[in-house]
């Protein structure tokens, strides 16, 4: 081509036709290579060929075709994953491809979340939680799973009731149980989606409103929506060794009495002394009364005092029999 440019003038038609054919053939080589390659750098290598072809062609139609392919390739490169997470991105896209071929069921959404989570965690460790590409990939997984959850919940609510000989109350009860079962499954899938990172706009505008609506529906049918917190077991604290008293220490140690023992014993002793005093007073009073009665009947005061002892003994016996 360089020799032809030296031999032919710049506006020569034969030079233009030859240059355009060469450039478009190189362009097609780049397209074929990219379409058939699994190399993570396929887009960048194809771009080298496309750029070379764009510099060779002379005619306007050939230039337009090169520019069109270069623009397509630039968009592809913009959406390419970083090279360190190329394998994770490919695995997630494969999971999404298989997922989109299945019915819109919550169980398939849960499978997608569980299968994609390890790849997303690896991507998060390598790129960081705030990386735009990682957040976009994680949001795409959650968005697809959320779609199935919404579709099945709406389908179970909007289904028609067919009697078929079944009593209407029983049919309604069965319908309610089916709705509750679907809501429980949907809520468990939602709790799983809560553990995924998402783009802020998606979380605020789409995920949170649908989550709140689902939570209200569950609570309306007495379906628990609390999230159990993991129990964190704390390591036992080390117990410091008990200090040994120094033999030279002559300071007295003031020990606090055990709770309730001394107070209770002191109170019982006080009650015992009060009881003794009451019995002494009763004994004296009854002895005096018995002595006066004995002296009034012609006897002696001492005999009346003796009689009073018998009375006291009788009162004591009665007190023991009837519980003090």
PDB file of C-alpha atoms in Angstrom:
ATOM      1  CA  UNK A   1       0.000   0.000   0.000  1.00  0.00           C
ATOM      2  CA  UNK A   2       2.849   2.360   0.751  1.00  0.00           C
ATOM      3  CA  UNK A   3       4.392   1.577  -2.673  1.00  0.00           C
ATOM      4  CA  UNK A   4       1.062   2.272  -4.407  1.00  0.00           C
ATOM      5  CA  UNK A   5       0.792   5.638  -2.681  1.00  0.00           C
ATOM      6  CA  UNK A   6       4.210   6.531  -4.056  1.00  0.00           C
ATOM      7  CA  UNK A   7       3.354   5.432  -7.587  1.00  0.00           C
ATOM      8  CA  UNK A   8      -0.225   6.770  -7.817  1.00  0.00           C
ATOM      9  CA  UNK A   9      -1.608  10.239  -7.054  1.00  0.00           C
ATOM     10  CA  UNK A  10      -3.670  10.724  -3.868  1.00  0.00           C
ATOM     11  CA  UNK A  11      -7.006  11.001  -5.661  1.00  0.00           C
ATOM     12  CA  UNK A  12      -6.505   7.997  -7.908  1.00  0.00           C
ATOM     13  CA  UNK A  13      -9.586   5.769  -8.005  1.00  0.00           C
ATOM     14  CA  UNK A  14      -7.601   2.536  -8.200  1.00  0.00           C
ATOM     15  CA  UNK A  15      -5.651   3.511  -5.083  1.00  0.00           C
ATOM     16  CA  UNK A  16      -8.905   4.214  -3.209  1.00  0.00           C
ATOM     17  CA  UNK A  17     -10.494   0.907  -4.227  1.00  0.00           C
ATOM     18  CA  UNK A  18      -7.408  -1.070  -3.217  1.00  0.00           C
ATOM     19  CA  UNK A  19      -7.057   0.736   0.123  1.00  0.00           C
ATOM     20  CA  UNK A  20     -10.765   0.278   0.943  1.00  0.00           C
ATOM     21  CA  UNK A  21     -10.630  -3.440   0.149  1.00  0.00           C
ATOM     22  CA  UNK A  22      -7.566  -3.888   2.354  1.00  0.00           C
ATOM     23  CA  UNK A  23      -9.033  -1.871   5.246  1.00  0.00           C
ATOM     24  CA  UNK A  24     -12.403  -3.668   5.187  1.00  0.00           C
ATOM     25  CA  UNK A  25     -10.675  -7.058   5.092  1.00  0.00           C
ATOM     26  CA  UNK A  26      -8.679  -6.127   8.209  1.00  0.00           C
ATOM     27  CA  UNK A  27     -11.925  -4.855   9.776  1.00  0.00           C
ATOM     28  CA  UNK A  28     -13.635  -8.178   9.095  1.00  0.00           C
ATOM     29  CA  UNK A  29     -10.685 -10.047  10.618  1.00  0.00           C
ATOM     30  CA  UNK A  30     -11.215  -8.083  13.818  1.00  0.00           C
ATOM     31  CA  UNK A  31     -14.951  -8.854  13.846  1.00  0.00           C
ATOM     32  CA  UNK A  32     -14.422 -12.577  13.252  1.00  0.00           C
ATOM     33  CA  UNK A  33     -11.729 -12.757  15.889  1.00  0.00           C
ATOM     34  CA  UNK A  34     -13.888 -11.055  18.538  1.00  0.00           C
ATOM     35  CA  UNK A  35     -16.960 -13.180  17.811  1.00  0.00           C
ATOM     36  CA  UNK A  36     -15.046 -16.430  18.088  1.00  0.00           C
ATOM     37  CA  UNK A  37     -12.689 -15.637  20.978  1.00  0.00           C
ATOM     38  CA  UNK A  38     -13.033 -16.355  24.703  1.00  0.00           C
ATOM     39  CA  UNK A  39      -9.998 -14.256  25.536  1.00  0.00           C
ATOM     40  CA  UNK A  40     -10.748 -11.624  28.236  1.00  0.00           C
ATOM     41  CA  UNK A  41      -8.772  -9.142  26.122  1.00  0.00           C
ATOM     42  CA  UNK A  42     -10.592 -10.003  22.889  1.00  0.00           C
ATOM     43  CA  UNK A  43     -12.339  -6.632  22.672  1.00  0.00           C
ATOM     44  CA  UNK A  44      -9.112  -4.685  23.203  1.00  0.00           C
ATOM     45  CA  UNK A  45      -7.224  -6.782  20.640  1.00  0.00           C
ATOM     46  CA  UNK A  46     -10.065  -6.411  18.136  1.00  0.00           C
ATOM     47  CA  UNK A  47     -10.013  -2.659  18.714  1.00  0.00           C
ATOM     48  CA  UNK A  48      -6.383  -2.556  17.531  1.00  0.00           C
ATOM     49  CA  UNK A  49      -7.435  -4.112  14.223  1.00  0.00           C
ATOM     50  CA  UNK A  50     -10.472  -1.851  13.856  1.00  0.00           C
ATOM     51  CA  UNK A  51      -8.387   1.242  14.457  1.00  0.00           C
ATOM     52  CA  UNK A  52      -5.807   0.084  11.922  1.00  0.00           C
ATOM     53  CA  UNK A  53      -8.557  -0.502   9.340  1.00  0.00           C
ATOM     54  CA  UNK A  54     -10.014   2.957   9.978  1.00  0.00           C
ATOM     55  CA  UNK A  55      -6.662   4.570   9.153  1.00  0.00           C
ATOM     56  CA  UNK A  56      -6.240   2.591   5.904  1.00  0.00           C
ATOM     57  CA  UNK A  57      -9.568   3.147   4.143  1.00  0.00           C
ATOM     58  CA  UNK A  58     -10.025   6.217   1.940  1.00  0.00           C
ATOM     59  CA  UNK A  59     -13.614   6.143   0.647  1.00  0.00           C
ATOM     60  CA  UNK A  60     -16.442   7.599   2.728  1.00  0.00           C
ATOM     61  CA  UNK A  61     -18.548   4.397   2.770  1.00  0.00           C
ATOM     62  CA  UNK A  62     -15.596   2.367   4.032  1.00  0.00           C
ATOM     63  CA  UNK A  63     -14.842   4.986   6.671  1.00  0.00           C
ATOM     64  CA  UNK A  64     -18.463   4.966   7.864  1.00  0.00           C
ATOM     65  CA  UNK A  65     -18.431   1.175   8.189  1.00  0.00           C
ATOM     66  CA  UNK A  66     -15.215   1.256  10.215  1.00  0.00           C
ATOM     67  CA  UNK A  67     -16.570   3.984  12.495  1.00  0.00           C
ATOM     68  CA  UNK A  68     -19.778   2.025  13.099  1.00  0.00           C
ATOM     69  CA  UNK A  69     -17.873  -1.054  14.192  1.00  0.00           C
ATOM     70  CA  UNK A  70     -15.469   0.963  16.329  1.00  0.00           C
ATOM     71  CA  UNK A  71     -18.399   2.607  18.165  1.00  0.00           C
ATOM     72  CA  UNK A  72     -19.948  -0.817  18.861  1.00  0.00           C
ATOM     73  CA  UNK A  73     -16.659  -2.112  20.169  1.00  0.00           C
ATOM     74  CA  UNK A  74     -16.200   0.945  22.391  1.00  0.00           C
ATOM     75  CA  UNK A  75     -19.555   0.255  24.062  1.00  0.00           C
ATOM     76  CA  UNK A  76     -18.540  -3.361  24.583  1.00  0.00           C
ATOM     77  CA  UNK A  77     -15.261  -2.280  26.159  1.00  0.00           C
ATOM     78  CA  UNK A  78     -17.082   0.143  28.464  1.00  0.00           C
ATOM     79  CA  UNK A  79     -19.202  -2.741  29.775  1.00  0.00           C
ATOM     80  CA  UNK A  80     -16.338  -5.194  30.098  1.00  0.00           C
ATOM     81  CA  UNK A  81     -15.495  -6.381  33.610  1.00  0.00           C
ATOM     82  CA  UNK A  82     -12.101  -5.634  35.065  1.00  0.00           C
ATOM     83  CA  UNK A  83      -9.649  -8.308  34.064  1.00  0.00           C
ATOM     84  CA  UNK A  84      -9.242  -9.654  37.610  1.00  0.00           C
ATOM     85  CA  UNK A  85     -12.954 -10.554  37.857  1.00  0.00           C
ATOM     86  CA  UNK A  86     -13.522 -11.759  34.321  1.00  0.00           C
ATOM     87  CA  UNK A  87     -14.231 -15.350  35.440  1.00  0.00           C
ATOM     88  CA  UNK A  88     -16.729 -14.228  38.105  1.00  0.00           C
ATOM     89  CA  UNK A  89     -18.561 -12.010  35.620  1.00  0.00           C
ATOM     90  CA  UNK A  90     -18.832 -14.822  33.111  1.00  0.00           C
ATOM     91  CA  UNK A  91     -20.192 -17.211  35.765  1.00  0.00           C
ATOM     92  CA  UNK A  92     -22.835 -14.698  36.886  1.00  0.00           C
ATOM     93  CA  UNK A  93     -23.945 -14.073  33.309  1.00  0.00           C
ATOM     94  CA  UNK A  94     -24.276 -17.812  32.762  1.00  0.00           C
ATOM     95  CA  UNK A  95     -26.459 -18.088  35.881  1.00  0.00           C
ATOM     96  CA  UNK A  96     -28.659 -15.255  34.597  1.00  0.00           C
ATOM     97  CA  UNK A  97     -28.909 -16.887  31.171  1.00  0.00           C
ATOM     98  CA  UNK A  98     -30.173 -20.172  32.639  1.00  0.00           C
ATOM     99  CA  UNK A  99     -32.424 -18.326  35.081  1.00  0.00           C
ATOM    100  CA  UNK A 100     -34.208 -16.419  32.325  1.00  0.00           C
ATOM    101  CA  UNK A 101     -35.167 -19.703  30.653  1.00  0.00           C
ATOM    102  CA  UNK A 102     -37.080 -20.923  33.751  1.00  0.00           C
ATOM    103  CA  UNK A 103     -40.645 -20.095  34.889  1.00  0.00           C
ATOM    104  CA  UNK A 104     -41.215 -17.008  37.052  1.00  0.00           C
ATOM    105  CA  UNK A 105     -41.124 -18.850  40.384  1.00  0.00           C
ATOM    106  CA  UNK A 106     -39.674 -17.820  43.742  1.00  0.00           C
ATOM    107  CA  UNK A 107     -37.785 -21.095  44.092  1.00  0.00           C
ATOM    108  CA  UNK A 108     -35.777 -20.276  40.961  1.00  0.00           C
ATOM    109  CA  UNK A 109     -35.060 -16.806  42.345  1.00  0.00           C
ATOM    110  CA  UNK A 110     -33.636 -18.357  45.501  1.00  0.00           C
ATOM    111  CA  UNK A 111     -31.482 -20.699  43.406  1.00  0.00           C
ATOM    112  CA  UNK A 112     -30.145 -17.756  41.401  1.00  0.00           C
ATOM    113  CA  UNK A 113     -29.300 -15.822  44.573  1.00  0.00           C
ATOM    114  CA  UNK A 114     -27.507 -18.772  46.156  1.00  0.00           C
ATOM    115  CA  UNK A 115     -25.556 -19.647  42.993  1.00  0.00           C
ATOM    116  CA  UNK A 116     -24.506 -16.071  42.226  1.00  0.00           C
ATOM    117  CA  UNK A 117     -23.605 -15.066  45.770  1.00  0.00           C
ATOM    118  CA  UNK A 118     -20.152 -16.753  45.923  1.00  0.00           C
ATOM    119  CA  UNK A 119     -19.115 -15.107  42.626  1.00  0.00           C
ATOM    120  CA  UNK A 120     -20.324 -11.716  43.831  1.00  0.00           C
ATOM    121  CA  UNK A 121     -18.487 -12.109  47.120  1.00  0.00           C
ATOM    122  CA  UNK A 122     -15.273 -12.874  45.249  1.00  0.00           C
ATOM    123  CA  UNK A 123     -15.837  -9.849  43.037  1.00  0.00           C
ATOM    124  CA  UNK A 124     -16.477  -7.681  46.119  1.00  0.00           C
ATOM    125  CA  UNK A 125     -13.229  -8.776  47.746  1.00  0.00           C
ATOM    126  CA  UNK A 126     -11.185  -7.924  44.663  1.00  0.00           C
ATOM    127  CA  UNK A 127     -12.874  -4.681  43.585  1.00  0.00           C
ATOM    128  CA  UNK A 128     -14.328  -3.304  46.817  1.00  0.00           C
ATOM    129  CA  UNK A 129     -17.884  -2.829  48.064  1.00  0.00           C
ATOM    130  CA  UNK A 130     -18.239   0.574  46.399  1.00  0.00           C
ATOM    131  CA  UNK A 131     -16.989  -0.426  42.945  1.00  0.00           C
ATOM    132  CA  UNK A 132     -19.469   0.583  40.237  1.00  0.00           C
ATOM    133  CA  UNK A 133     -19.065  -2.592  38.194  1.00  0.00           C
ATOM    134  CA  UNK A 134     -19.560  -4.822  41.239  1.00  0.00           C
ATOM    135  CA  UNK A 135     -22.679  -2.919  42.349  1.00  0.00           C
ATOM    136  CA  UNK A 136     -24.102  -3.141  38.843  1.00  0.00           C
ATOM    137  CA  UNK A 137     -23.594  -6.927  38.729  1.00  0.00           C
ATOM    138  CA  UNK A 138     -25.068  -7.445  42.209  1.00  0.00           C
ATOM    139  CA  UNK A 139     -28.051  -5.222  41.391  1.00  0.00           C
ATOM    140  CA  UNK A 140     -28.726  -7.180  38.202  1.00  0.00           C
ATOM    141  CA  UNK A 141     -28.958 -10.433  40.189  1.00  0.00           C
ATOM    142  CA  UNK A 142     -31.293  -8.918  42.800  1.00  0.00           C
ATOM    143  CA  UNK A 143     -33.449  -7.269  40.159  1.00  0.00           C
ATOM    144  CA  UNK A 144     -34.014 -10.561  38.348  1.00  0.00           C
ATOM    145  CA  UNK A 145     -34.813 -12.379  41.592  1.00  0.00           C
ATOM    146  CA  UNK A 146     -37.174  -9.617  42.723  1.00  0.00           C
ATOM    147  CA  UNK A 147     -39.072  -9.879  39.441  1.00  0.00           C
ATOM    148  CA  UNK A 148     -39.928 -13.551  40.093  1.00  0.00           C
ATOM    149  CA  UNK A 149     -40.980 -12.808  43.673  1.00  0.00           C
ATOM    150  CA  UNK A 150     -43.373 -10.087  42.539  1.00  0.00           C
ATOM    151  CA  UNK A 151     -44.752 -12.180  39.692  1.00  0.00           C
ATOM    152  CA  UNK A 152     -45.589 -15.227  41.836  1.00  0.00           C
ATOM    153  CA  UNK A 153     -47.103 -13.158  44.664  1.00  0.00           C
ATOM    154  CA  UNK A 154     -49.310 -11.296  42.194  1.00  0.00           C
ATOM    155  CA  UNK A 155     -50.267 -14.546  40.456  1.00  0.00           C
ATOM    156  CA  UNK A 156     -51.383 -16.300  43.661  1.00  0.00           C
ATOM    157  CA  UNK A 157     -53.470 -13.288  44.634  1.00  0.00           C
ATOM    158  CA  UNK A 158     -55.147 -12.841  41.287  1.00  0.00           C
ATOM    159  CA  UNK A 159     -56.000 -16.483  40.581  1.00  0.00           C
ATOM    160  CA  UNK A 160     -59.629 -17.393  39.951  1.00  0.00           C
ATOM    161  CA  UNK A 161     -61.574 -19.623  42.338  1.00  0.00           C
ATOM    162  CA  UNK A 162     -62.980 -22.763  40.753  1.00  0.00           C
ATOM    163  CA  UNK A 163     -65.575 -24.558  42.873  1.00  0.00           C
ATOM    164  CA  UNK A 164     -65.474 -28.006  41.318  1.00  0.00           C
ATOM    165  CA  UNK A 165     -67.801 -29.450  43.966  1.00  0.00           C
ATOM    166  CA  UNK A 166     -65.697 -28.195  46.882  1.00  0.00           C
ATOM    167  CA  UNK A 167     -67.600 -26.197  49.559  1.00  0.00           C
ATOM    168  CA  UNK A 168     -66.918 -22.482  49.278  1.00  0.00           C
ATOM    169  CA  UNK A 169     -65.654 -22.019  52.898  1.00  0.00           C
ATOM    170  CA  UNK A 170     -63.195 -24.857  52.458  1.00  0.00           C
ATOM    171  CA  UNK A 171     -62.101 -23.451  49.116  1.00  0.00           C
ATOM    172  CA  UNK A 172     -61.511 -19.998  50.593  1.00  0.00           C
ATOM    173  CA  UNK A 173     -59.541 -21.514  53.457  1.00  0.00           C
ATOM    174  CA  UNK A 174     -57.367 -23.433  50.996  1.00  0.00           C
ATOM    175  CA  UNK A 175     -56.852 -20.271  48.956  1.00  0.00           C
ATOM    176  CA  UNK A 176     -55.748 -18.306  52.022  1.00  0.00           C
ATOM    177  CA  UNK A 177     -53.302 -21.028  53.020  1.00  0.00           C
ATOM    178  CA  UNK A 178     -51.808 -20.999  49.533  1.00  0.00           C
ATOM    179  CA  UNK A 179     -51.393 -17.225  49.660  1.00  0.00           C
ATOM    180  CA  UNK A 180     -49.778 -17.435  53.096  1.00  0.00           C
ATOM    181  CA  UNK A 181     -47.409 -20.157  51.922  1.00  0.00           C
ATOM    182  CA  UNK A 182     -46.364 -18.053  48.930  1.00  0.00           C
ATOM    183  CA  UNK A 183     -45.869 -14.973  51.108  1.00  0.00           C
ATOM    184  CA  UNK A 184     -43.687 -16.927  53.530  1.00  0.00           C
ATOM    185  CA  UNK A 185     -41.541 -18.127  50.646  1.00  0.00           C
ATOM    186  CA  UNK A 186     -41.400 -14.616  49.206  1.00  0.00           C
ATOM    187  CA  UNK A 187     -40.329 -13.140  52.532  1.00  0.00           C
ATOM    188  CA  UNK A 188     -37.542 -15.691  52.955  1.00  0.00           C
ATOM    189  CA  UNK A 189     -36.293 -14.786  49.480  1.00  0.00           C
ATOM    190  CA  UNK A 190     -36.448 -11.112  50.448  1.00  0.00           C
ATOM    191  CA  UNK A 191     -34.356 -11.722  53.554  1.00  0.00           C
ATOM    192  CA  UNK A 192     -31.792 -13.384  51.305  1.00  0.00           C
ATOM    193  CA  UNK A 193     -31.819 -10.383  48.952  1.00  0.00           C
ATOM    194  CA  UNK A 194     -31.221  -8.109  51.947  1.00  0.00           C
ATOM    195  CA  UNK A 195     -27.699  -9.540  52.179  1.00  0.00           C
ATOM    196  CA  UNK A 196     -26.776  -8.319  48.667  1.00  0.00           C
ATOM    197  CA  UNK A 197     -25.263  -4.948  47.827  1.00  0.00           C
ATOM    198  CA  UNK A 198     -27.285  -2.784  45.441  1.00  0.00           C
ATOM    199  CA  UNK A 199     -26.984   0.466  43.577  1.00  0.00           C
ATOM    200  CA  UNK A 200     -28.493   3.248  45.742  1.00  0.00           C
ATOM    201  CA  UNK A 201     -31.050   4.341  43.135  1.00  0.00           C
ATOM    202  CA  UNK A 202     -32.335   0.791  42.665  1.00  0.00           C
ATOM    203  CA  UNK A 203     -32.553   0.161  46.406  1.00  0.00           C
ATOM    204  CA  UNK A 204     -34.503   3.346  47.089  1.00  0.00           C
ATOM    205  CA  UNK A 205     -36.789   3.454  44.047  1.00  0.00           C
ATOM    206  CA  UNK A 206     -37.591  -0.224  43.483  1.00  0.00           C
ATOM    207  CA  UNK A 207     -36.366  -2.618  46.134  1.00  0.00           C
ATOM    208  CA  UNK A 208     -37.423  -0.895  49.366  1.00  0.00           C
ATOM    209  CA  UNK A 209     -40.996  -0.023  48.211  1.00  0.00           C
ATOM    210  CA  UNK A 210     -41.653  -3.608  47.103  1.00  0.00           C
ATOM    211  CA  UNK A 211     -40.100  -4.961  50.306  1.00  0.00           C
ATOM    212  CA  UNK A 212     -42.315  -2.735  52.449  1.00  0.00           C
ATOM    213  CA  UNK A 213     -45.408  -3.788  50.520  1.00  0.00           C
ATOM    214  CA  UNK A 214     -44.567  -7.464  50.966  1.00  0.00           C
ATOM    215  CA  UNK A 215     -43.945  -6.946  54.676  1.00  0.00           C
ATOM    216  CA  UNK A 216     -47.358  -5.303  55.129  1.00  0.00           C
ATOM    217  CA  UNK A 217     -49.021  -8.201  53.325  1.00  0.00           C
ATOM    218  CA  UNK A 218     -47.271 -10.737  55.572  1.00  0.00           C
ATOM    219  CA  UNK A 219     -48.159  -8.887  58.754  1.00  0.00           C
ATOM    220  CA  UNK A 220     -51.774  -8.637  57.591  1.00  0.00           C
ATOM    221  CA  UNK A 221     -51.927 -12.447  57.561  1.00  0.00           C
ATOM    222  CA  UNK A 222     -49.983 -12.886  60.833  1.00  0.00           C
ATOM    223  CA  UNK A 223     -46.846 -14.102  59.080  1.00  0.00           C
ATOM    224  CA  UNK A 224     -43.761 -13.260  61.184  1.00  0.00           C
ATOM    225  CA  UNK A 225     -41.344 -10.890  59.474  1.00  0.00           C
ATOM    226  CA  UNK A 226     -38.725 -10.397  62.171  1.00  0.00           C
ATOM    227  CA  UNK A 227     -35.136 -11.194  61.401  1.00  0.00           C
ATOM    228  CA  UNK A 228     -33.448 -13.314  64.079  1.00  0.00           C
ATOM    229  CA  UNK A 229     -30.172 -11.816  65.188  1.00  0.00           C
ATOM    230  CA  UNK A 230     -27.172 -14.107  65.436  1.00  0.00           C
ATOM    231  CA  UNK A 231     -26.054 -14.900  68.958  1.00  0.00           C
ATOM    232  CA  UNK A 232     -22.540 -13.640  69.534  1.00  0.00           C
ATOM    233  CA  UNK A 233     -20.730 -15.683  72.115  1.00  0.00           C
ATOM    234  CA  UNK A 234     -18.314 -13.618  74.115  1.00  0.00           C
ATOM    235  CA  UNK A 235     -15.079 -15.093  75.360  1.00  0.00           C
ATOM    236  CA  UNK A 236     -14.989 -15.547  79.146  1.00  0.00           C
ATOM    237  CA  UNK A 237     -13.149 -12.833  80.982  1.00  0.00           C
ATOM    238  CA  UNK A 238      -9.921 -13.874  82.700  1.00  0.00           C
ATOM    239  CA  UNK A 239     -10.219 -14.119  86.455  1.00  0.00           C
ATOM    240  CA  UNK A 240      -7.368 -12.280  88.194  1.00  0.00           C
ATOM    241  CA  UNK A 241      -5.501 -14.296  90.846  1.00  0.00           C
ATOM    242  CA  UNK A 242      -6.599 -13.662  94.410  1.00  0.00           C
ATOM    243  CA  UNK A 243      -3.962 -11.577  96.243  1.00  0.00           C
ATOM    244  CA  UNK A 244      -2.333 -13.286  99.228  1.00  0.00           C
ATOM    245  CA  UNK A 245      -2.330 -11.203 102.426  1.00  0.00           C
ATOM    246  CA  UNK A 246       1.026  -9.960 103.621  1.00  0.00           C
ATOM    247  CA  UNK A 247       2.102 -11.433 106.961  1.00  0.00           C
ATOM    248  CA  UNK A 248       3.370  -8.030 108.129  1.00  0.00           C
ATOM    249  CA  UNK A 249      -0.039  -6.399 107.667  1.00  0.00           C
ATOM    250  CA  UNK A 250      -1.676  -5.677 110.998  1.00  0.00           C
ATOM    251  CA  UNK A 251      -4.705  -3.800 109.645  1.00  0.00           C
ATOM    252  CA  UNK A 252      -7.957  -5.562 110.589  1.00  0.00           C
ATOM    253  CA  UNK A 253     -10.082  -6.836 107.736  1.00  0.00           C
ATOM    254  CA  UNK A 254     -13.672  -5.699 107.946  1.00  0.00           C
ATOM    255  CA  UNK A 255     -15.860  -8.403 106.445  1.00  0.00           C
ATOM    256  CA  UNK A 256     -19.395  -7.617 105.384  1.00  0.00           C
ATOM    257  CA  UNK A 257     -21.996 -10.096 106.724  1.00  0.00           C
ATOM    258  CA  UNK A 258     -23.759 -12.273 104.247  1.00  0.00           C
ATOM    259  CA  UNK A 259     -27.020 -10.939 102.934  1.00  0.00           C
ATOM    260  CA  UNK A 260     -30.004 -11.625 105.205  1.00  0.00           C
ATOM    261  CA  UNK A 261     -28.396 -14.047 107.709  1.00  0.00           C
ATOM    262  CA  UNK A 262     -27.373 -11.689 110.528  1.00  0.00           C
ATOM    263  CA  UNK A 263     -30.443  -9.505 110.211  1.00  0.00           C
ATOM    264  CA  UNK A 264     -32.771 -12.475 110.451  1.00  0.00           C
ATOM    265  CA  UNK A 265     -30.951 -13.970 113.465  1.00  0.00           C
ATOM    266  CA  UNK A 266     -31.017 -10.637 115.323  1.00  0.00           C
ATOM    267  CA  UNK A 267     -34.709 -10.207 114.619  1.00  0.00           C
ATOM    268  CA  UNK A 268     -35.459 -13.712 115.963  1.00  0.00           C
ATOM    269  CA  UNK A 269     -33.541 -12.953 119.151  1.00  0.00           C
ATOM    270  CA  UNK A 270     -35.509  -9.727 119.636  1.00  0.00           C
ATOM    271  CA  UNK A 271     -38.780 -11.574 119.158  1.00  0.00           C
ATOM    272  CA  UNK A 272     -37.701 -14.222 121.726  1.00  0.00           C
ATOM    273  CA  UNK A 273     -36.915 -11.579 124.376  1.00  0.00           C
ATOM    274  CA  UNK A 274     -40.235  -9.838 123.728  1.00  0.00           C
ATOM    275  CA  UNK A 275     -42.041 -13.174 124.149  1.00  0.00           C
ATOM    276  CA  UNK A 276     -40.238 -13.865 127.443  1.00  0.00           C
ATOM    277  CA  UNK A 277     -41.122 -10.438 128.795  1.00  0.00           C
ATOM    278  CA  UNK A 278     -44.784 -10.926 127.867  1.00  0.00           C
ATOM    279  CA  UNK A 279     -44.842 -14.309 129.622  1.00  0.00           C
ATOM    280  CA  UNK A 280     -43.197 -12.849 132.750  1.00  0.00           C
ATOM    281  CA  UNK A 281     -45.772 -10.050 132.892  1.00  0.00           C
ATOM    282  CA  UNK A 282     -48.646 -12.512 132.433  1.00  0.00           C
ATOM    283  CA  UNK A 283     -47.163 -14.792 135.118  1.00  0.00           C
ATOM    284  CA  UNK A 284     -46.862 -11.964 137.650  1.00  0.00           C
ATOM    285  CA  UNK A 285     -50.371 -10.653 136.971  1.00  0.00           C
ATOM    286  CA  UNK A 286     -52.002 -14.070 137.241  1.00  0.00           C
ATOM    287  CA  UNK A 287     -49.989 -14.910 140.394  1.00  0.00           C
ATOM    288  CA  UNK A 288     -51.151 -11.723 142.103  1.00  0.00           C
ATOM    289  CA  UNK A 289     -54.769 -12.345 141.119  1.00  0.00           C
ATOM    290  CA  UNK A 290     -54.591 -15.974 142.331  1.00  0.00           C
ATOM    291  CA  UNK A 291     -53.006 -14.893 145.628  1.00  0.00           C
ATOM    292  CA  UNK A 292     -55.641 -12.231 146.285  1.00  0.00           C
ATOM    293  CA  UNK A 293     -58.441 -14.712 145.522  1.00  0.00           C
ATOM    294  CA  UNK A 294     -56.857 -17.313 147.846  1.00  0.00           C
ATOM    295  CA  UNK A 295     -56.439 -14.806 150.687  1.00  0.00           C
ATOM    296  CA  UNK A 296     -60.026 -13.622 150.278  1.00  0.00           C
ATOM    297  CA  UNK A 297     -61.288 -17.165 150.682  1.00  0.00           C
ATOM    298  CA  UNK A 298     -59.444 -17.634 153.960  1.00  0.00           C
ATOM    299  CA  UNK A 299     -56.328 -19.171 152.486  1.00  0.00           C
ATOM    300  CA  UNK A 300     -52.832 -17.823 152.243  1.00  0.00           C
ATOM    301  CA  UNK A 301     -51.348 -15.715 149.523  1.00  0.00           C
ATOM    302  CA  UNK A 302     -48.569 -18.260 148.948  1.00  0.00           C
ATOM    303  CA  UNK A 303     -51.076 -20.983 148.133  1.00  0.00           C
ATOM    304  CA  UNK A 304     -52.698 -18.688 145.627  1.00  0.00           C
ATOM    305  CA  UNK A 305     -49.295 -18.128 144.120  1.00  0.00           C
ATOM    306  CA  UNK A 306     -48.914 -21.900 143.790  1.00  0.00           C
ATOM    307  CA  UNK A 307     -52.247 -22.161 142.108  1.00  0.00           C
ATOM    308  CA  UNK A 308     -51.096 -19.567 139.639  1.00  0.00           C
ATOM    309  CA  UNK A 309     -48.234 -21.843 138.582  1.00  0.00           C
ATOM    310  CA  UNK A 310     -50.761 -24.479 137.591  1.00  0.00           C
ATOM    311  CA  UNK A 311     -52.658 -21.866 135.583  1.00  0.00           C
ATOM    312  CA  UNK A 312     -49.469 -20.757 133.826  1.00  0.00           C
ATOM    313  CA  UNK A 313     -48.643 -24.367 132.944  1.00  0.00           C
ATOM    314  CA  UNK A 314     -52.122 -24.798 131.508  1.00  0.00           C
ATOM    315  CA  UNK A 315     -51.805 -21.656 129.395  1.00  0.00           C
ATOM    316  CA  UNK A 316     -48.380 -22.838 128.153  1.00  0.00           C
ATOM    317  CA  UNK A 317     -49.833 -26.201 127.113  1.00  0.00           C
ATOM    318  CA  UNK A 318     -52.674 -24.514 125.283  1.00  0.00           C
ATOM    319  CA  UNK A 319     -50.198 -22.244 123.558  1.00  0.00           C
ATOM    320  CA  UNK A 320     -48.148 -25.203 122.337  1.00  0.00           C
ATOM    321  CA  UNK A 321     -51.263 -27.037 121.119  1.00  0.00           C
ATOM    322  CA  UNK A 322     -52.654 -24.042 119.212  1.00  0.00           C
ATOM    323  CA  UNK A 323     -49.368 -22.781 117.765  1.00  0.00           C
ATOM    324  CA  UNK A 324     -48.013 -20.167 120.190  1.00  0.00           C
TER     325      UNK A 324
END
